[in-house]
Amino acid sequence: LQAMSDNEQDWLALKPQEPSPSQCCGSGCKPCIYDVYEKELAQWERAKAMQDKSLLVGKKEQSNNSELNPDTFTAFSVSSVEQLTEDTYQYKFELPGNSSLRLSLGQHIVLRGVVNGLEVQRAYTPVSPRNAEGYFEVLIKCYEAGLMSQYIKTWKRGDVVFWRGPFGGFPYQPNKHGELLMLASGTGLAPMIPILQSITDDEEDETFVTLVGCFPTFDKIYLKPLLQDLARYWNIRIYYVLSQETSLEKLPWSYQENTYTGRLNEDLMKTIVNSCRRKPFVLICGSSAFNEDMTRYLKAAEIEENSCFVF
């Protein structure tokens, strides 16, 4: 009997742990952390029924082969940390050799962190060009009370961090839409950047783009030099909506004509939609409140839901 209970304990020790709610990033990943758990649990039950531990060998929580994978976490090392604003950072990660993440446009990857013994997962969209070789970059806003933020703030060069993915994404095709209207709030800019870059890199792609970036103040606009470069292309227009600025006089003159103060509201949305050169297909990325507001204002501007994609 003693032997049997030891055996039972061995099997219990091998049983996969059910994820806690904090481990689900809520971005609708396929497979979700819960899907991975169900799969591992079924594998464990099968192995236990057959009393054959070798059936569990395939169970791998994380890998070091530096290939991004949706089912398992892969280790990547931090190669640089750049502070962009008081609470936003750009992190660069090394990829072995000249390999590339090979994400499709606007796809996100999921980060795993352990804070005070609690495992947390969050989704982020790389902002590096899709074909970037040997590295990828992620834009992250750190929140004072955020669990994941506490972990991220400790990162320094050389630290190893675990990611899995890719997930989601917008099935972009060159010239499929006459005009894309991108509505981004804060770090919601992230999935828009690779799409913009793929349009400007492709001479055959004549899609018009109107990007509207919503930020509290001028100082909090991310990636200004990159956005200024993109705005020089004939088919790209960039507007800024700054909710906490009251006047445009203090801004550099090059920003004054394409910046609005206050919030992006229904009237401003109608103005922007009417200024589009063609009826736009709309991409939206921000907080859930931002996404809901934008969808509502677009409806008022007569843009149907089937002409919108929310990241």
mmCIF file of N, CA and C in Angstrom, residues 100-106 127-133 172 194 197-198 201:
data_model
loop_
_atom_site.group_PDB
_atom_site.id
_atom_site.type_symbol
_atom_site.label_atom_id
_atom_site.label_comp_id
_atom_site.label_asym_id
_atom_site.label_seq_id
_atom_site.Cartn_x
_atom_site.Cartn_y
_atom_site.Cartn_z
ATOM 1 N N SER A 100 14.635 35.870 -38.001
ATOM 2 C CA SER A 100 13.625 36.903 -37.845
ATOM 3 C C SER A 100 12.396 36.241 -37.214
ATOM 4 N N LEU A 101 11.559 37.037 -36.539
ATOM 5 C CA LEU A 101 10.383 36.460 -35.861
ATOM 6 C C LEU A 101 9.343 35.942 -36.846
ATOM 7 N N ARG A 102 9.380 36.482 -38.075
ATOM 8 C CA ARG A 102 8.428 36.068 -39.117
ATOM 9 C C ARG A 102 6.969 36.168 -38.661
ATOM 10 N N LEU A 103 6.622 37.306 -38.094
ATOM 11 C CA LEU A 103 5.222 37.512 -37.689
ATOM 12 C C LEU A 103 4.445 38.011 -38.898
ATOM 13 N N SER A 104 3.152 37.704 -38.940
ATOM 14 C CA SER A 104 2.373 38.409 -39.953
ATOM 15 C C SER A 104 1.939 39.730 -39.317
ATOM 16 N N LEU A 105 1.380 40.628 -40.127
ATOM 17 C CA LEU A 105 1.200 42.012 -39.669
ATOM 18 C C LEU A 105 0.287 42.153 -38.459
ATOM 19 N N GLY A 106 0.763 42.935 -37.486
ATOM 20 C CA GLY A 106 -0.055 43.237 -36.317
ATOM 21 C C GLY A 106 -0.209 42.082 -35.350
ATOM 22 N N VAL A 127 7.120 46.188 -32.435
ATOM 23 C CA VAL A 127 7.056 47.355 -33.320
ATOM 24 C C VAL A 127 8.180 47.322 -34.354
ATOM 25 N N SER A 128 9.080 46.342 -34.254
ATOM 26 C CA SER A 128 10.174 46.262 -35.225
ATOM 27 C C SER A 128 9.613 45.855 -36.590
ATOM 28 N N PRO A 129 10.315 46.215 -37.684
ATOM 29 C CA PRO A 129 9.849 45.791 -39.011
ATOM 30 C C PRO A 129 9.733 44.273 -39.052
ATOM 31 N N ARG A 130 8.774 43.803 -39.856
ATOM 32 C CA ARG A 130 8.493 42.379 -39.915
ATOM 33 C C ARG A 130 9.707 41.555 -40.311
ATOM 34 N N ASN A 131 10.524 42.132 -41.206
ATOM 35 C CA ASN A 131 11.667 41.373 -41.717
ATOM 36 C C ASN A 131 12.959 41.682 -40.952
ATOM 37 N N ALA A 132 12.830 42.346 -39.780
ATOM 38 C CA ALA A 132 14.021 42.684 -38.989
ATOM 39 C C ALA A 132 14.796 41.412 -38.670
ATOM 40 N N GLU A 133 16.106 41.417 -38.896
ATOM 41 C CA GLU A 133 16.912 40.215 -38.665
ATOM 42 C C GLU A 133 17.777 40.359 -37.429
ATOM 43 N N TYR A 172 -3.579 41.669 -43.557
ATOM 44 C CA TYR A 172 -3.401 42.771 -44.504
ATOM 45 C C TYR A 172 -2.949 42.275 -45.879
ATOM 46 N N PRO A 194 4.079 48.123 -37.932
ATOM 47 C CA PRO A 194 4.523 47.184 -38.958
ATOM 48 C C PRO A 194 3.677 47.257 -40.238
ATOM 49 N N GLN A 197 4.831 50.317 -42.122
ATOM 50 C CA GLN A 197 6.141 50.098 -42.735
ATOM 51 C C GLN A 197 6.052 49.169 -43.936
ATOM 52 N N SER A 198 5.147 48.189 -43.868
ATOM 53 C CA SER A 198 5.050 47.282 -45.014
ATOM 54 C C SER A 198 4.467 48.026 -46.224
ATOM 55 N N ASP A 201 7.318 50.314 -47.579
ATOM 56 C CA ASP A 201 8.418 49.528 -48.157
ATOM 57 C C ASP A 201 8.068 48.937 -49.513
#
